[in-house]
PDB file of C-alpha atoms and ligand atoms in Angstrom:
ATOM      1  CA  MET F  53      19.699  12.416  28.914  1.00 52.00           C
ATOM      2  CA  ALA F  54      18.522  12.338  25.313  1.00 65.00           C
ATOM      3  CA  ASP F  55      20.885  14.187  23.156  1.00 76.00           C
ATOM      4  CA  ALA F  56      18.153  15.186  20.574  1.00 82.00           C
ATOM      5  CA  PRO F  57      16.087  18.359  21.161  1.00 94.00           C
ATOM      6  CA  PHE F  58      12.782  17.919  22.560  1.00 97.00           C
ATOM      7  CA  THR F  59       9.586  20.182  22.190  1.00 97.00           C
ATOM      8  CA  PRO F  60       6.485  20.204  24.098  1.00 98.00           C
ATOM      9  CA  LEU F  61       3.712  17.813  22.585  1.00 98.00           C
ATOM     10  CA  LYS F  62       0.856  19.424  20.880  1.00 98.00           C
ATOM     11  CA  PHE F  63      -2.110  17.188  21.698  1.00 98.00           C
ATOM     12  CA  GLU F  64      -5.833  17.917  21.479  1.00 97.00           C
ATOM     13  CA  HIS F  65      -7.724  16.352  24.389  1.00 98.00           C
ATOM     14  CA  LEU F  66     -11.200  15.525  23.252  1.00 98.00           C
ATOM     15  CA  THR F  67     -14.228  14.598  25.474  1.00 98.00           C
ATOM     16  CA  GLU F  68     -15.169  11.071  25.752  1.00 98.00           C
ATOM     17  CA  GLU F  69     -18.211  11.705  23.623  1.00 98.00           C
ATOM     18  CA  GLU F  70     -16.014  13.057  20.798  1.00 98.00           C
ATOM     19  CA  LEU F  71     -13.777  10.108  21.178  1.00 98.00           C
ATOM     20  CA  ARG F  72     -16.652   7.667  20.699  1.00 98.00           C
ATOM     21  CA  ARG F  73     -18.161   9.631  17.797  1.00 98.00           C
ATOM     22  CA  ARG F  74     -14.769   9.976  15.991  1.00 98.00           C
ATOM     23  CA  SER F  75     -13.834   6.396  16.552  1.00 98.00           C
ATOM     24  CA  LEU F  76     -17.053   5.207  15.062  1.00 98.00           C
ATOM     25  CA  ALA F  77     -17.167   7.596  12.232  1.00 98.00           C
ATOM     26  CA  PHE F  78     -13.611   6.362  11.119  1.00 98.00           C
ATOM     27  CA  PHE F  79     -14.694   2.736  11.350  1.00 98.00           C
ATOM     28  CA  GLU F  80     -17.691   3.335   9.420  1.00 98.00           C
ATOM     29  CA  GLN F  81     -15.772   5.127   6.632  1.00 98.00           C
ATOM     30  CA  MET F  82     -12.928   2.452   6.520  1.00 98.00           C
ATOM     31  CA  VAL F  83     -15.073  -0.595   6.608  1.00 97.00           C
ATOM     32  CA  THR F  84     -16.423   0.529   3.205  1.00 97.00           C
ATOM     33  CA  ARG F  85     -12.964   0.049   1.664  1.00 98.00           C
ATOM     34  CA  ARG F  86     -12.915  -2.791  -0.931  1.00 98.00           C
ATOM     35  CA  THR F  87     -10.123  -4.002  -2.916  1.00 98.00           C
ATOM     36  CA  VAL F  88     -11.030  -3.050  -6.513  1.00 98.00           C
ATOM     37  CA  ARG F  89      -9.636  -4.881  -9.545  1.00 98.00           C
ATOM     38  CA  GLU F  90     -11.389  -2.997 -12.381  1.00 98.00           C
ATOM     39  CA  TYR F  91     -10.614   0.704 -12.974  1.00 98.00           C
ATOM     40  CA  SER F  92     -11.872   3.466 -15.107  1.00 98.00           C
ATOM     41  CA  SER F  93      -9.078   5.684 -16.794  1.00 96.00           C
ATOM     42  CA  LYS F  94     -10.646   8.920 -15.369  1.00 98.00           C
ATOM     43  CA  PRO F  95      -7.560  10.914 -14.180  1.00 98.00           C
ATOM     44  CA  VAL F  96      -6.904  11.652 -10.596  1.00 98.00           C
ATOM     45  CA  PRO F  97      -5.093  15.053  -9.982  1.00 98.00           C
ATOM     46  CA  ARG F  98      -1.506  14.549  -8.981  1.00 98.00           C
ATOM     47  CA  GLU F  99      -2.001  16.765  -5.943  1.00 98.00           C
ATOM     48  CA  VAL F 100      -4.370  14.109  -4.408  1.00 99.00           C
ATOM     49  CA  ILE F 101      -1.606  11.380  -4.634  1.00 99.00           C
ATOM     50  CA  GLU F 102       0.842  13.856  -3.368  1.00 99.00           C
ATOM     51  CA  ASN F 103      -1.143  14.455  -0.171  1.00 99.00           C
ATOM     52  CA  ALA F 104      -1.658  10.813   0.229  1.00 99.00           C
ATOM     53  CA  LEU F 105       2.109  10.200  -0.004  1.00 99.00           C
ATOM     54  CA  ARG F 106       2.632  12.897   2.554  1.00 99.00           C
ATOM     55  CA  THR F 107       0.357  11.052   4.835  1.00 99.00           C
ATOM     56  CA  ALA F 108       2.332   7.805   4.115  1.00 99.00           C
ATOM     57  CA  GLY F 109       5.387   9.597   5.007  1.00 98.00           C
ATOM     58  CA  ALA F 110       4.030  10.748   8.281  1.00 98.00           C
ATOM     59  CA  ALA F 111       3.807   7.066   9.500  1.00 98.00           C
ATOM     60  CA  PRO F 112       6.067   6.012  12.330  1.00 98.00           C
ATOM     61  CA  SER F 113       9.313   3.971  11.617  1.00 98.00           C
ATOM     62  CA  GLY F 114      12.121   2.287  13.333  1.00 97.00           C
ATOM     63  CA  ALA F 115      14.478   4.851  14.875  1.00 95.00           C
ATOM     64  CA  ASN F 116      12.549   7.225  12.451  1.00 95.00           C
ATOM     65  CA  MET F 117      14.640   6.087   9.499  1.00 95.00           C
ATOM     66  CA  GLN F 118      11.705   6.383   7.263  1.00 97.00           C
ATOM     67  CA  PRO F 119      12.939   3.385   5.260  1.00 97.00           C
ATOM     68  CA  TRP F 120      10.582   3.751   2.209  1.00 98.00           C
ATOM     69  CA  HIS F 121      10.530   5.445  -1.199  1.00 98.00           C
ATOM     70  CA  PHE F 122       7.328   5.681  -3.243  1.00 98.00           C
ATOM     71  CA  VAL F 123       7.314   5.986  -7.070  1.00 98.00           C
ATOM     72  CA  ALA F 124       4.056   7.429  -8.342  1.00 99.00           C
ATOM     73  CA  VAL F 125       3.570   6.321 -12.005  1.00 98.00           C
ATOM     74  CA  SER F 126       1.047   7.713 -14.463  1.00 98.00           C
ATOM     75  CA  ASN F 127       3.244   7.471 -17.494  1.00 98.00           C
ATOM     76  CA  PRO F 128       1.429   5.028 -19.961  1.00 98.00           C
ATOM     77  CA  GLU F 129       4.599   3.562 -21.264  1.00 98.00           C
ATOM     78  CA  LEU F 130       5.818   2.749 -17.810  1.00 98.00           C
ATOM     79  CA  LYS F 131       2.409   1.426 -16.632  1.00 98.00           C
ATOM     80  CA  LYS F 132       2.462  -0.904 -19.966  1.00 98.00           C
ATOM     81  CA  ARG F 133       6.030  -2.220 -19.107  1.00 98.00           C
ATOM     82  CA  ILE F 134       4.941  -2.869 -15.468  1.00 98.00           C
ATOM     83  CA  ARG F 135       1.807  -4.664 -16.603  1.00 98.00           C
ATOM     84  CA  GLU F 136       3.820  -6.757 -19.034  1.00 97.00           C
ATOM     85  CA  ALA F 137       6.432  -7.808 -16.524  1.00 97.00           C
ATOM     86  CA  ALA F 138       3.900  -8.445 -13.741  1.00 97.00           C
ATOM     87  CA  GLU F 139       1.661 -10.558 -16.041  1.00 96.00           C
ATOM     88  CA  GLN F 140       4.794 -12.639 -16.931  1.00 96.00           C
ATOM     89  CA  GLU F 141       5.444 -13.327 -13.128  1.00 95.00           C
ATOM     90  CA  GLU F 142       1.952 -13.944 -12.427  1.00 95.00           C
ATOM     91  CA  LYS F 143       1.524 -16.517 -15.356  1.00 95.00           C
ATOM     92  CA  ALA F 144       4.318 -18.475 -13.702  1.00 95.00           C
ATOM     93  CA  PHE F 145       2.688 -18.001 -10.358  1.00 94.00           C
ATOM     94  CA  TYR F 146      -0.743 -19.303 -11.411  1.00 95.00           C
ATOM     95  CA  GLU F 147       0.595 -21.989 -13.826  1.00 95.00           C
ATOM     96  CA  HIS F 148       3.235 -23.691 -11.611  1.00 94.00           C
ATOM     97  CA  ARG F 149       4.658 -21.684  -8.728  1.00 94.00           C
ATOM     98  CA  ALA F 150       1.501 -21.472  -6.619  1.00 95.00           C
ATOM     99  CA  SER F 151       0.616 -24.504  -4.401  1.00 96.00           C
ATOM    100  CA  ASP F 152      -2.749 -26.079  -4.972  1.00 96.00           C
ATOM    101  CA  GLU F 153      -3.747 -24.839  -1.223  1.00 97.00           C
ATOM    102  CA  TRP F 154      -2.744 -21.271  -2.227  1.00 95.00           C
ATOM    103  CA  LEU F 155      -4.871 -21.403  -5.496  1.00 96.00           C
ATOM    104  CA  GLU F 156      -7.756 -22.803  -3.577  1.00 97.00           C
ATOM    105  CA  ALA F 157      -7.536 -19.812  -1.056  1.00 96.00           C
ATOM    106  CA  LEU F 158      -7.568 -17.318  -3.994  1.00 95.00           C
ATOM    107  CA  LYS F 159     -10.643 -18.858  -5.706  1.00 94.00           C
ATOM    108  CA  PRO F 160     -13.149 -16.675  -3.931  1.00 93.00           C
ATOM    109  CA  LEU F 161     -11.284 -13.564  -5.247  1.00 93.00           C
ATOM    110  CA  GLY F 162     -11.531 -14.630  -8.817  1.00 91.00           C
ATOM    111  CA  THR F 163      -7.933 -13.479  -9.550  1.00 93.00           C
ATOM    112  CA  ASP F 164      -5.733 -14.708 -12.469  1.00 94.00           C
ATOM    113  CA  ALA F 165      -2.869 -13.705 -14.331  1.00 95.00           C
ATOM    114  CA  SER F 166      -4.399 -10.975 -16.370  1.00 96.00           C
ATOM    115  CA  LYS F 167      -3.765  -7.610 -14.840  1.00 97.00           C
ATOM    116  CA  PRO F 168      -5.426  -4.898 -16.982  1.00 98.00           C
ATOM    117  CA  PHE F 169      -5.775  -2.638 -14.072  1.00 98.00           C
ATOM    118  CA  LEU F 170      -2.092  -2.038 -14.197  1.00 98.00           C
ATOM    119  CA  GLU F 171      -2.742   0.066 -17.437  1.00 98.00           C
ATOM    120  CA  ASP F 172      -6.457   1.220 -16.811  1.00 98.00           C
ATOM    121  CA  ALA F 173      -5.792   2.864 -13.369  1.00 98.00           C
ATOM    122  CA  PRO F 174      -4.427   6.407 -13.706  1.00 98.00           C
ATOM    123  CA  TRP F 175      -1.812   5.801 -10.916  1.00 98.00           C
ATOM    124  CA  LEU F 176       0.356   2.960  -9.748  1.00 98.00           C
ATOM    125  CA  ILE F 177       2.355   3.629  -6.546  1.00 98.00           C
ATOM    126  CA  ALA F 178       5.222   1.310  -6.257  1.00 98.00           C
ATOM    127  CA  VAL F 179       6.532   1.067  -2.582  1.00 98.00           C
ATOM    128  CA  PHE F 180      10.230   0.422  -2.051  1.00 98.00           C
ATOM    129  CA  LEU F 181      11.852  -0.697   1.210  1.00 98.00           C
ATOM    130  CA  LYS F 182      15.211   0.724   1.982  1.00 96.00           C
ATOM    131  CA  LYS F 183      17.439  -1.606   3.900  1.00 94.00           C
ATOM    132  CA  PHE F 184      19.968   1.477   4.122  1.00 92.00           C
ATOM    133  CA  THR F 185      19.718   5.076   4.184  1.00 89.00           C
ATOM    134  CA  PHE F 186      22.382   7.499   3.017  1.00 88.00           C
ATOM    135  CA  ASP F 187      22.995  10.745   4.800  1.00 87.00           C
ATOM    136  CA  GLU F 188      24.072  14.062   3.173  1.00 92.00           C
ATOM    137  CA  ALA F 189      27.623  12.930   3.730  1.00 95.00           C
ATOM    138  CA  GLY F 190      26.939   9.821   1.659  1.00 92.00           C
ATOM    139  CA  LYS F 191      27.396   7.696   4.914  1.00 93.00           C
ATOM    140  CA  ARG F 192      25.409   4.615   5.059  1.00 92.00           C
ATOM    141  CA  HIS F 193      22.919   3.989   7.854  1.00 90.00           C
ATOM    142  CA  LYS F 194      21.329   0.796   8.604  1.00 92.00           C
ATOM    143  CA  ASN F 195      17.512   0.894   9.007  1.00 95.00           C
ATOM    144  CA  TYR F 196      15.442  -0.921  11.541  1.00 95.00           C
ATOM    145  CA  TYR F 197      12.190  -2.861  11.525  1.00 97.00           C
ATOM    146  CA  THR F 198      11.989  -2.035   7.798  1.00 98.00           C
ATOM    147  CA  ALA F 199       9.169  -4.383   6.993  1.00 98.00           C
ATOM    148  CA  GLU F 200       6.920  -3.209   9.981  1.00 98.00           C
ATOM    149  CA  SER F 201       7.672   0.394   9.075  1.00 98.00           C
ATOM    150  CA  VAL F 202       6.820   0.165   5.373  1.00 98.00           C
ATOM    151  CA  GLY F 203       3.794  -1.914   6.133  1.00 98.00           C
ATOM    152  CA  ILE F 204       2.541   0.770   8.421  1.00 98.00           C
ATOM    153  CA  ALA F 205       3.223   3.418   5.873  1.00 99.00           C
ATOM    154  CA  CYS F 206       1.301   1.349   3.270  1.00 98.00           C
ATOM    155  CA  GLY F 207      -1.558   1.329   5.719  1.00 98.00           C
ATOM    156  CA  PHE F 208      -1.505   5.098   6.089  1.00 99.00           C
ATOM    157  CA  LEU F 209      -1.429   5.383   2.353  1.00 99.00           C
ATOM    158  CA  LEU F 210      -4.381   3.066   1.684  1.00 99.00           C
ATOM    159  CA  ALA F 211      -6.359   4.774   4.335  1.00 98.00           C
ATOM    160  CA  ALA F 212      -5.433   8.276   2.921  1.00 98.00           C
ATOM    161  CA  LEU F 213      -6.452   7.276  -0.687  1.00 99.00           C
ATOM    162  CA  HIS F 214      -9.656   5.660   0.537  1.00 98.00           C
ATOM    163  CA  GLN F 215     -10.737   8.673   2.525  1.00 98.00           C
ATOM    164  CA  ALA F 216      -9.847  10.945  -0.469  1.00 98.00           C
ATOM    165  CA  GLY F 217     -12.487   9.046  -2.446  1.00 98.00           C
ATOM    166  CA  LEU F 218     -10.346   6.640  -4.355  1.00 99.00           C
ATOM    167  CA  ALA F 219     -10.432   2.988  -4.826  1.00 98.00           C
ATOM    168  CA  THR F 220      -7.225   1.051  -4.171  1.00 98.00           C
ATOM    169  CA  LEU F 221      -5.726  -2.439  -4.787  1.00 98.00           C
ATOM    170  CA  THR F 222      -2.487  -3.848  -3.198  1.00 97.00           C
ATOM    171  CA  HIS F 223      -0.855  -5.891  -5.861  1.00 95.00           C
ATOM    172  CA  THR F 224       2.144  -8.069  -4.943  1.00 90.00           C
ATOM    173  CA  PRO F 225       3.382  -9.694  -8.071  1.00 89.00           C
ATOM    174  CA  SER F 226       5.956 -12.329  -7.053  1.00 85.00           C
ATOM    175  CA  PRO F 227       9.018 -11.840  -7.492  1.00 90.00           C
ATOM    176  CA  MET F 228       8.688  -8.185  -7.770  1.00 94.00           C
ATOM    177  CA  LYS F 229      12.373  -7.601  -8.771  1.00 94.00           C
ATOM    178  CA  PHE F 230      11.244  -6.089 -12.275  1.00 97.00           C
ATOM    179  CA  LEU F 231       9.873  -3.003 -10.409  1.00 98.00           C
ATOM    180  CA  GLY F 232      13.201  -1.822  -9.217  1.00 97.00           C
ATOM    181  CA  GLU F 233      14.622  -2.340 -12.701  1.00 97.00           C
ATOM    182  CA  VAL F 234      11.800  -0.546 -14.685  1.00 98.00           C
ATOM    183  CA  LEU F 235      11.607   2.267 -12.277  1.00 98.00           C
ATOM    184  CA  GLU F 236      15.358   2.513 -11.916  1.00 98.00           C
ATOM    185  CA  ARG F 237      15.800   2.211  -8.202  1.00 97.00           C
ATOM    186  CA  PRO F 238      19.060   1.596  -6.488  1.00 94.00           C
ATOM    187  CA  ALA F 239      20.101  -1.908  -5.282  1.00 92.00           C
ATOM    188  CA  THR F 240      19.698  -0.916  -1.733  1.00 93.00           C
ATOM    189  CA  GLU F 241      15.981  -0.817  -2.237  1.00 96.00           C
ATOM    190  CA  ARG F 242      13.619  -3.763  -2.444  1.00 96.00           C
ATOM    191  CA  ALA F 243      10.258  -3.541  -4.086  1.00 97.00           C
ATOM    192  CA  TYR F 244       7.673  -4.016  -1.241  1.00 98.00           C
ATOM    193  CA  MET F 245       4.112  -3.489  -2.779  1.00 97.00           C
ATOM    194  CA  LEU F 246       2.391  -1.995  -5.811  1.00 98.00           C
ATOM    195  CA  ILE F 247      -0.617   0.140  -4.879  1.00 98.00           C
ATOM    196  CA  VAL F 248      -3.049   0.702  -7.689  1.00 98.00           C
ATOM    197  CA  THR F 249      -5.388   3.642  -7.326  1.00 99.00           C
ATOM    198  CA  GLY F 250      -8.025   5.509  -9.281  1.00 99.00           C
ATOM    199  CA  PHE F 251     -11.854   5.350  -9.789  1.00 98.00           C
ATOM    200  CA  PRO F 252     -13.525   2.032 -10.196  1.00 98.00           C
ATOM    201  CA  ALA F 253     -14.862   1.065 -13.620  1.00 98.00           C
ATOM    202  CA  GLU F 254     -18.681   1.875 -13.976  1.00 98.00           C
ATOM    203  CA  ASP F 255     -19.401  -1.877 -14.007  1.00 97.00           C
ATOM    204  CA  ALA F 256     -16.893  -2.887 -11.361  1.00 98.00           C
ATOM    205  CA  THR F 257     -17.783  -5.842  -9.019  1.00 98.00           C
ATOM    206  CA  VAL F 258     -16.188  -7.088  -5.935  1.00 97.00           C
ATOM    207  CA  PRO F 259     -16.248 -10.720  -4.490  1.00 96.00           C
ATOM    208  CA  VAL F 260     -18.869 -11.272  -1.742  1.00 96.00           C
ATOM    209  CA  ILE F 261     -16.580 -11.620   1.418  1.00 94.00           C
ATOM    210  CA  THR F 262     -16.998 -10.707   5.009  1.00 94.00           C
ATOM    211  CA  LYS F 263     -14.679  -9.410   7.667  1.00 95.00           C
ATOM    212  CA  GLU F 264     -14.411 -11.361  10.884  1.00 97.00           C
ATOM    213  CA  SER F 265     -16.445  -9.789  13.962  1.00 97.00           C
ATOM    214  CA  LEU F 266     -14.539  -8.015  16.860  1.00 98.00           C
ATOM    215  CA  GLU F 267     -15.186 -10.903  19.068  1.00 98.00           C
ATOM    216  CA  ARG F 268     -13.166 -13.181  16.782  1.00 98.00           C
ATOM    217  CA  ILE F 269     -10.263 -10.895  16.060  1.00 98.00           C
ATOM    218  CA  ALA F 270      -9.697  -9.307  19.511  1.00 98.00           C
ATOM    219  CA  THR F 271      -9.536 -10.329  23.051  1.00 98.00           C
ATOM    220  CA  PHE F 272      -9.902  -8.014  25.937  1.00 98.00           C
ATOM    221  CA  LYS F 273      -8.255  -8.570  29.365  1.00 98.00           C
ATOM    222  CA  THR F 274      -9.772  -6.038  31.724  1.00 98.00           C
TER     223      THR F 274
HETATM  224  N1  IYR R 110      -0.122 -11.909  -6.749  1.00 79.93           N
HETATM  225  C1  IYR R 110      -1.292 -12.907  -7.319  1.00 79.93           C
HETATM  226  C2  IYR R 110      -1.831 -13.729  -6.453  1.00 79.93           C
HETATM  227  C3  IYR R 110      -2.571 -13.205  -5.411  1.00 79.93           C
HETATM  228  C4  IYR R 110      -2.199 -13.472  -3.992  1.00 79.93           C
HETATM  229  C5  IYR R 110      -2.901 -13.172  -2.916  1.00 79.93           C
HETATM  230  I1  IYR R 110      -2.239 -13.700  -1.101  1.00 79.93           I
HETATM  231  C6  IYR R 110      -4.019 -12.339  -3.062  1.00 79.93           C
HETATM  232  O1  IYR R 110      -4.705 -11.873  -1.860  1.00 79.93           O
HETATM  233  C7  IYR R 110      -4.433 -11.948  -4.254  1.00 79.93           C
HETATM  234  C8  IYR R 110      -3.779 -12.514  -5.397  1.00 79.93           C
HETATM  235  C9  IYR R 110      -2.288 -11.897  -7.998  1.00 79.93           C
HETATM  236  O2  IYR R 110      -2.133 -10.671  -7.881  1.00 79.93           O
HETATM  237  O3  IYR R 110      -2.976 -12.204  -8.777  1.00 79.93           O
END
């Protein structure tokens, strides 16, 4: 017997036609998402970011430990410090850390060590992974499947920001240790990803890339 209380599931049963319509409508909206690297400084209301973060916090996680913490940064001084630190890491990455094979794979994206979006975009959301959680009594609990859980939460967050009408970019400067230092996070947390969001610059462009067809990414055994 489970010792946690249970409650009846609230579940809306839709018609097959509704399932088809909604699954297609969601796909059609999500497939328009592009990673944007040029941002306008037009502000985005904090409430929009808060709602997107609530969506991220609704993600499933190992043993419901919710092993994430989000730091939403609009403070220009902090954004500047994050940009400077990230560009320093990226310079090392592009100049000697990355393998030739990796640099070759990045060529179609046209990325380099310059990261003006870290200051131009109105919001940076730093995502931290919590190896441990502390309860009200200060007792330390181990978290499970942390990378999977935080990855799912980031997926929820990107989908929420996109459907709200914002552009996004997942930025993963490597190493990302400076984020915990600049944002004063505890040592039990590890910087996982930096999500940039806002409106695209007027003249923003994106690389011409395609997504694989369903036939290539999925196999059905029926
Ligand atoms: N972090 C670097 C390099 C980079 C790596 C991958 I994998 C990308 O998909 C894009 C960029 C940068 O942000 O430039």
